[in-house]
Amino acid sequence: MHPFTYTQANDAREAVGAGRRGGRYIAGGTTLVDLMRETVERPDTLVDISRLPLREFNVTKRGGLRIGALVTMSEAAAHSKVRSLFPVVSEALELSASAQLRNMATIGGNIMQRTRCTYFRDVTADCNKREPGSGCAARGGVNRAHAILGTSESCVATHPSDVAVAFAALDAQVHLLGPDGERTVPFLDLLLRPGNTPNREHALRHGELITAVELPALPRPLKSGYLKVRDRQSYEFALTSAAVALNVSGGVIREARVAAGGVGTVPWRLRAVERALAGERPSDRLWSEAAAGSAEGARPLKHNRFKVDLLRRTVERQLRTVGDMA
Ligand code: SF4
């Protein structure tokens, strides 16, 4: 492991100061420590932020829910407000990783976790994300688990988070603190598609720290849920997943929010599916017809063509499940 210095931040300003000087933030450490052991990540300085007071659950003036960045995955999944207002978030969290990891990993760390592409984690393989300009071993290699949406010639890796898919569907906002003060960015703008620079994964500025994720108040009644399809029933990443939230009143779908995981280089909002649902009356035929647009724009690779149809089926099933509750 590359030698590094370790420092513990006592408050958020102190952490940001250390971040501005090049320190890497660490909280639960469930991704970063693994990557350091494998020498994929080689930070010179770790800034431990785990003692910062970023563990809030606050209902905002606008009726949304603000979740501190250091709330653990298991705390967020179990919280009564999350369960009652945003079950899609609870379900996505509970279907993630293992109980031990959920007890350590934080909400902020979860959305910033790095890809599970095996070539990224193998320092002997070519990888533009790890080593810009070296190539992409996944393109000509085993790419069954890779992305079909948002890919580029440079990189085809999926974003691995489940809860990020729910955040994408709900139009979450991300609160940041940096050297220039506080700002808020839409979650959908936080994570970047690879393009020609897959090593640039997010829109955080130098030294910025995620302080909270805010789930906005959405028109009620709102029914929501998360479906994850994977090779085994636990401790596995998604082949496909679907986060669905529906507002149905008077027998008509007033608003539909649908996002997919396991298929995109970032959590993927399915706008074509949402458009097909809005203003319509729920029916089996509608779920099927709307889900047909799930993989619009997909560019499958040699080993992951099956994801096109699997995504359609995943979305259709979850639309039906949530639609039956609405
Ligand atoms: Fe690296 Fe992306 Fe290619 Fe994986 S898909 S090897 S992360 S460049």
Short mmCIF file of C-alpha atoms and ligand atoms in Angstrom, two decimals:
data_model
loop_
_atom_site.label_atom_id
_atom_site.label_comp_id
_atom_site.label_asym_id
_atom_site.label_seq_id
_atom_site.Cartn_x
_atom_site.Cartn_y
_atom_site.Cartn_z
CA MET A 1 0.00 0.00 0.00
CA HIS A 2 1.22 3.50 -0.84
CA PRO A 3 2.31 5.34 2.37
CA PHE A 4 -0.09 8.08 3.48
CA THR A 5 -0.69 10.44 6.35
CA TYR A 6 -3.91 10.37 8.34
CA THR A 7 -5.66 13.33 9.89
CA GLN A 8 -8.97 13.64 11.69
CA ALA A 9 -11.17 16.67 11.05
CA ASN A 10 -12.99 18.21 14.01
CA ASP A 11 -15.38 20.36 12.00
CA ALA A 12 -16.49 20.74 8.41
CA ARG A 13 -14.41 23.88 7.73
CA GLU A 14 -11.28 22.15 8.95
CA ALA A 15 -12.07 19.18 6.72
CA VAL A 16 -12.55 21.41 3.67
CA GLY A 17 -9.24 23.14 4.40
CA ALA A 18 -7.48 19.78 4.42
CA GLY A 19 -9.39 18.74 1.29
CA ARG A 20 -8.25 21.90 -0.47
CA ARG A 21 -4.65 20.97 0.35
CA GLY A 22 -5.16 17.67 -1.49
CA GLY A 23 -6.48 15.39 1.26
CA ARG A 24 -8.94 12.61 0.38
CA TYR A 25 -12.05 12.37 2.52
CA ILE A 26 -12.73 9.07 4.23
CA ALA A 27 -15.76 8.15 6.33
CA GLY A 28 -16.95 4.52 6.32
CA GLY A 29 -13.98 3.57 4.15
CA THR A 30 -15.80 0.64 2.56
CA THR A 31 -14.64 1.51 -0.96
CA LEU A 32 -11.52 3.58 -0.51
CA VAL A 33 -9.61 1.19 1.76
CA ASP A 34 -10.16 -1.70 -0.68
CA LEU A 35 -8.89 0.42 -3.55
CA MET A 36 -5.86 1.54 -1.55
CA ARG A 37 -5.00 -2.06 -0.76
CA GLU A 38 -5.15 -2.86 -4.46
CA THR A 39 -3.06 0.29 -5.20
CA VAL A 40 -5.80 1.56 -7.51
CA GLU A 41 -6.06 4.58 -5.22
CA ARG A 42 -2.83 6.09 -3.85
CA PRO A 43 -3.75 9.14 -1.76
CA ASP A 44 -0.97 10.91 0.13
CA THR A 45 -3.32 12.20 2.82
CA LEU A 46 -6.56 10.85 4.26
CA VAL A 47 -8.90 13.25 6.00
CA ASP A 48 -11.17 11.34 8.37
CA ILE A 49 -14.56 13.09 8.39
CA SER A 50 -16.42 10.42 10.34
CA ARG A 51 -16.76 12.60 13.47
CA LEU A 52 -18.34 15.59 11.73
CA PRO A 53 -21.92 16.41 12.76
CA LEU A 54 -23.45 15.40 9.42
CA ARG A 55 -25.96 12.83 10.68
CA GLU A 56 -29.20 14.77 10.49
CA PHE A 57 -32.69 13.79 9.33
CA ASN A 58 -34.56 17.06 8.91
CA VAL A 59 -37.89 17.78 7.29
CA THR A 60 -37.29 20.97 5.31
CA LYS A 61 -39.57 24.02 5.20
CA ARG A 62 -40.67 22.91 1.75
CA GLY A 63 -41.65 19.47 3.08
CA GLY A 64 -38.67 17.57 1.75
CA LEU A 65 -36.30 15.40 3.78
CA ARG A 66 -32.65 16.32 4.31
CA ILE A 67 -30.36 13.38 5.11
CA GLY A 68 -26.86 14.11 6.45
CA ALA A 69 -23.99 12.80 4.35
CA LEU A 70 -22.63 10.72 7.25
CA VAL A 71 -25.88 8.90 7.96
CA THR A 72 -25.12 5.24 7.36
CA MET A 73 -26.98 3.23 4.76
CA SER A 74 -28.66 1.13 7.44
CA GLU A 75 -29.71 4.20 9.46
CA ALA A 76 -31.24 5.80 6.38
CA ALA A 77 -33.00 2.60 5.33
CA ALA A 78 -34.58 2.18 8.76
CA HIS A 79 -35.60 5.79 9.39
CA SER A 80 -39.36 6.22 9.75
CA LYS A 81 -39.55 9.28 7.47
CA VAL A 82 -37.58 7.58 4.73
CA ARG A 83 -39.72 4.46 4.98
CA SER A 84 -43.01 6.33 4.97
CA LEU A 85 -42.24 9.11 2.45
CA PHE A 86 -39.68 7.51 0.14
CA PRO A 87 -39.88 3.70 0.31
CA VAL A 88 -37.96 3.54 -2.97
CA VAL A 89 -34.93 4.84 -1.05
CA SER A 90 -35.30 2.35 1.82
CA GLU A 91 -35.70 -0.54 -0.58
CA ALA A 92 -32.70 0.46 -2.71
CA LEU A 93 -30.54 0.68 0.41
CA GLU A 94 -31.71 -2.63 1.84
CA LEU A 95 -30.94 -4.39 -1.43
CA SER A 96 -27.38 -3.03 -1.45
CA ALA A 97 -24.16 -4.71 -0.32
CA SER A 98 -24.29 -6.66 2.98
CA ALA A 99 -25.58 -5.79 6.45
CA GLN A 100 -22.03 -5.24 7.67
CA LEU A 101 -21.24 -2.85 4.84
CA ARG A 102 -24.55 -1.01 5.24
CA ASN A 103 -23.67 -0.42 8.90
CA MET A 104 -20.38 1.24 7.94
CA ALA A 105 -20.97 2.92 4.58
CA THR A 106 -22.45 6.43 4.47
CA ILE A 107 -24.93 8.07 2.14
CA GLY A 108 -22.29 10.51 0.87
CA GLY A 109 -19.78 7.75 0.30
CA ASN A 110 -22.31 5.52 -1.38
CA ILE A 111 -23.07 7.96 -4.18
CA MET A 112 -19.35 8.71 -4.63
CA GLN A 113 -18.29 5.03 -4.77
CA ARG A 114 -16.23 4.03 -7.76
CA THR A 115 -17.08 1.52 -10.44
CA ARG A 116 -16.88 -2.24 -9.92
CA CYS A 117 -15.43 -2.81 -13.39
CA THR A 118 -12.94 -5.62 -12.76
CA TYR A 119 -10.39 -4.09 -15.13
CA PHE A 120 -10.48 -0.83 -13.18
CA ARG A 121 -9.53 -2.80 -10.07
CA ASP A 122 -6.78 -4.76 -11.81
CA VAL A 123 -3.73 -2.49 -12.05
CA THR A 124 -2.20 -4.71 -14.76
CA ALA A 125 -5.15 -4.02 -17.14
CA ASP A 126 -5.58 -1.05 -19.49
CA CYS A 127 -8.12 1.35 -18.04
CA ASN A 128 -8.78 4.93 -19.13
CA LYS A 129 -10.56 5.68 -15.88
CA ARG A 130 -7.59 4.67 -13.73
CA GLU A 131 -4.84 5.62 -16.19
CA PRO A 132 -6.08 8.15 -18.81
CA GLY A 133 -5.04 7.26 -22.34
CA SER A 134 -4.14 3.63 -21.56
CA GLY A 135 -7.21 2.11 -23.28
CA CYS A 136 -10.24 0.16 -22.11
CA ALA A 137 -9.73 -3.54 -21.49
CA ALA A 138 -13.46 -4.06 -20.99
CA ARG A 139 -14.35 -3.24 -24.60
CA GLY A 140 -12.57 -6.30 -25.94
CA GLY A 141 -12.78 -8.29 -22.73
CA VAL A 142 -15.56 -9.74 -20.62
CA ASN A 143 -18.21 -7.03 -20.55
CA ARG A 144 -21.36 -8.84 -19.42
CA ALA A 145 -21.85 -6.55 -16.41
CA HIS A 146 -21.02 -3.31 -18.21
CA ALA A 147 -23.17 -0.42 -19.35
CA ILE A 148 -25.41 -0.14 -22.39
CA LEU A 149 -26.41 3.51 -21.86
CA GLY A 150 -24.24 6.61 -21.66
CA THR A 151 -21.11 4.79 -22.79
CA SER A 152 -18.24 6.22 -24.82
CA GLU A 153 -15.33 4.78 -26.76
CA SER A 154 -13.23 5.51 -23.69
CA CYS A 155 -15.27 3.75 -20.98
CA VAL A 156 -18.29 1.47 -20.57
CA ALA A 157 -18.32 1.03 -16.79
CA THR A 158 -21.57 1.17 -14.81
CA HIS A 159 -22.15 3.25 -11.72
CA PRO A 160 -22.66 0.67 -8.95
CA SER A 161 -24.91 2.45 -6.44
CA ASP A 162 -28.53 1.40 -5.91
CA VAL A 163 -29.67 4.35 -3.81
CA ALA A 164 -28.27 6.70 -6.45
CA VAL A 165 -30.88 5.30 -8.83
CA ALA A 166 -33.63 6.23 -6.37
CA PHE A 167 -32.08 9.69 -5.90
CA ALA A 168 -32.06 10.16 -9.68
CA ALA A 169 -35.74 9.25 -9.94
CA LEU A 170 -36.70 11.61 -7.10
CA ASP A 171 -34.67 14.61 -8.33
CA ALA A 172 -32.64 14.73 -5.13
CA GLN A 173 -30.48 17.77 -4.41
CA VAL A 174 -26.94 17.49 -3.08
CA HIS A 175 -25.66 20.04 -0.55
CA LEU A 176 -21.95 20.84 -0.70
CA LEU A 177 -19.44 22.80 1.33
CA GLY A 178 -16.24 23.93 -0.33
CA PRO A 179 -13.47 26.51 -0.06
CA ASP A 180 -15.83 29.08 -1.65
CA GLY A 181 -18.76 28.27 0.64
CA GLU A 182 -21.97 26.29 0.31
CA ARG A 183 -23.84 25.36 -2.84
CA THR A 184 -26.48 22.89 -3.96
CA VAL A 185 -26.42 20.84 -7.15
CA PRO A 186 -29.12 18.60 -8.63
CA PHE A 187 -28.15 14.98 -8.09
CA LEU A 188 -28.61 14.35 -11.82
CA ASP A 189 -25.78 16.85 -12.50
CA LEU A 190 -23.38 15.45 -9.89
CA LEU A 191 -22.18 12.30 -11.63
CA LEU A 192 -20.60 12.67 -15.08
CA ARG A 193 -20.85 10.44 -18.12
CA PRO A 194 -17.41 9.23 -19.23
CA GLY A 195 -17.06 10.94 -22.64
CA ASN A 196 -13.35 11.32 -23.40
CA THR A 197 -12.44 11.82 -19.73
CA PRO A 198 -13.73 8.82 -17.74
CA ASN A 199 -11.30 9.70 -14.96
CA ARG A 200 -13.54 12.73 -14.23
CA GLU A 201 -16.48 11.12 -12.46
CA HIS A 202 -18.26 13.94 -10.67
CA ALA A 203 -18.87 17.68 -10.69
CA LEU A 204 -17.43 18.37 -7.23
CA ARG A 205 -14.97 21.23 -7.17
CA HIS A 206 -11.55 20.85 -5.59
CA GLY A 207 -11.92 20.36 -1.82
CA GLU A 208 -15.73 20.21 -1.84
CA LEU A 209 -17.44 18.00 0.70
CA ILE A 210 -20.94 16.52 0.44
CA THR A 211 -22.84 17.60 3.56
CA ALA A 212 -26.35 16.28 2.86
CA VAL A 213 -28.74 14.86 0.29
CA GLU A 214 -32.19 16.40 0.14
CA LEU A 215 -35.21 14.51 -1.14
CA PRO A 216 -37.73 17.07 -2.36
CA ALA A 217 -41.39 17.18 -1.41
CA LEU A 218 -43.29 15.57 -4.25
CA PRO A 219 -47.00 15.72 -5.06
CA ARG A 220 -48.93 13.19 -2.97
CA PRO A 221 -50.18 10.52 -3.06
CA LEU A 222 -46.88 9.03 -4.15
CA LYS A 223 -46.20 5.31 -4.28
CA SER A 224 -42.69 4.13 -4.96
CA GLY A 225 -40.44 1.09 -4.93
CA TYR A 226 -37.18 -0.41 -6.16
CA LEU A 227 -36.56 -3.65 -8.02
CA LYS A 228 -33.07 -5.10 -8.40
CA VAL A 229 -32.20 -7.99 -10.70
CA ARG A 230 -28.87 -9.70 -10.07
CA ASP A 231 -27.07 -13.00 -10.43
CA ARG A 232 -27.70 -13.98 -6.80
CA GLN A 233 -30.12 -12.78 -4.17
CA SER A 234 -27.72 -11.00 -1.83
CA TYR A 235 -24.42 -9.16 -1.78
CA GLU A 236 -24.36 -8.60 -5.52
CA PHE A 237 -24.50 -5.62 -7.86
CA ALA A 238 -27.42 -5.05 -10.20
CA LEU A 239 -27.57 -6.40 -13.72
CA THR A 240 -30.60 -4.17 -14.07
CA SER A 241 -32.71 -2.25 -11.58
CA ALA A 242 -35.67 0.10 -11.64
CA ALA A 243 -36.71 2.88 -9.27
CA VAL A 244 -40.34 3.86 -9.85
CA ALA A 245 -42.47 6.56 -8.22
CA LEU A 246 -46.04 7.20 -9.35
CA ASN A 247 -48.58 9.83 -8.41
CA VAL A 248 -52.02 8.52 -9.37
CA SER A 249 -55.20 10.38 -8.53
CA GLY A 250 -58.66 10.18 -10.00
CA GLY A 251 -57.56 7.05 -11.84
CA VAL A 252 -54.96 8.96 -13.88
CA ILE A 253 -51.16 9.01 -13.61
CA ARG A 254 -50.39 12.63 -12.74
CA GLU A 255 -46.65 12.14 -12.48
CA ALA A 256 -44.26 9.29 -13.18
CA ARG A 257 -40.62 9.04 -12.19
CA VAL A 258 -38.55 6.15 -13.45
CA ALA A 259 -34.80 5.53 -13.31
CA ALA A 260 -32.65 2.50 -14.02
CA GLY A 261 -29.46 1.07 -12.54
CA GLY A 262 -26.94 -1.53 -13.69
CA VAL A 263 -27.24 -0.33 -17.26
CA GLY A 264 -25.84 3.22 -17.35
CA THR A 265 -22.49 4.83 -16.81
CA VAL A 266 -24.46 6.99 -14.38
CA PRO A 267 -27.89 6.33 -12.78
CA TRP A 268 -30.20 6.58 -15.78
CA ARG A 269 -33.46 8.51 -15.82
CA LEU A 270 -35.96 6.94 -18.25
CA ARG A 271 -37.67 10.03 -19.67
CA ALA A 272 -39.28 8.19 -22.59
CA VAL A 273 -41.00 5.81 -20.16
CA GLU A 274 -42.16 8.72 -17.99
CA ARG A 275 -43.60 10.53 -21.01
CA ALA A 276 -45.49 7.41 -22.07
CA LEU A 277 -47.09 7.15 -18.61
CA ALA A 278 -48.05 10.76 -17.84
CA GLY A 279 -51.77 11.47 -18.18
CA GLU A 280 -52.68 7.84 -18.85
CA ARG A 281 -54.84 5.38 -16.92
CA PRO A 282 -52.94 2.52 -15.27
CA SER A 283 -53.31 -0.82 -17.04
CA ASP A 284 -51.24 -3.88 -17.85
CA ARG A 285 -51.13 -2.76 -21.44
CA LEU A 286 -49.82 0.68 -20.44
CA TRP A 287 -47.01 -0.80 -18.30
CA SER A 288 -45.94 -2.98 -21.19
CA GLU A 289 -46.10 -0.24 -23.82
CA ALA A 290 -44.31 2.32 -21.63
CA ALA A 291 -41.55 -0.10 -20.66
CA ALA A 292 -40.85 -0.78 -24.34
CA GLY A 293 -38.93 2.54 -24.42
CA SER A 294 -36.67 1.65 -21.48
CA ALA A 295 -33.50 0.99 -23.45
CA GLU A 296 -33.91 3.86 -25.91
CA GLY A 297 -30.44 4.79 -27.20
CA ALA A 298 -28.75 1.65 -25.82
CA ARG A 299 -25.44 0.53 -27.31
CA PRO A 300 -24.91 -3.02 -26.07
CA LEU A 301 -21.51 -4.72 -26.09
CA LYS A 302 -20.60 -8.28 -27.10
CA HIS A 303 -21.62 -9.90 -23.79
CA ASN A 304 -24.38 -7.66 -22.43
CA ARG A 305 -26.97 -7.56 -25.22
CA PHE A 306 -29.31 -9.43 -22.86
CA LYS A 307 -29.57 -6.27 -20.73
CA VAL A 308 -31.71 -4.54 -23.36
CA ASP A 309 -34.57 -6.98 -22.87
CA LEU A 310 -33.88 -7.54 -19.18
CA LEU A 311 -34.18 -3.80 -18.56
CA ARG A 312 -37.52 -3.66 -20.35
CA ARG A 313 -38.82 -6.55 -18.27
CA THR A 314 -37.45 -5.08 -15.03
CA VAL A 315 -39.13 -1.74 -15.66
CA GLU A 316 -42.42 -3.31 -16.72
CA ARG A 317 -42.54 -5.48 -13.60
CA GLN A 318 -41.78 -2.59 -11.27
CA LEU A 319 -44.31 -0.31 -12.98
CA ARG A 320 -46.94 -2.99 -12.39
CA THR A 321 -45.90 -3.48 -8.76
CA VAL A 322 -46.00 0.23 -7.92
CA GLY A 323 -49.05 0.81 -10.12
CA ASP A 324 -50.99 -1.84 -8.18
CA MET A 325 -50.22 0.04 -4.92
CA ALA A 326 -51.24 3.44 -6.30
FE1 SF4 B 1 -11.59 1.21 -17.23
FE2 SF4 B 1 -14.01 2.08 -17.88
FE3 SF4 B 1 -12.79 0.41 -19.48
FE4 SF4 B 1 -13.59 -0.46 -17.09
S1 SF4 B 1 -14.90 0.22 -18.75
S2 SF4 B 1 -11.63 -0.86 -18.10
S3 SF4 B 1 -13.36 1.40 -15.87
S4 SF4 B 1 -12.11 2.48 -18.97
#
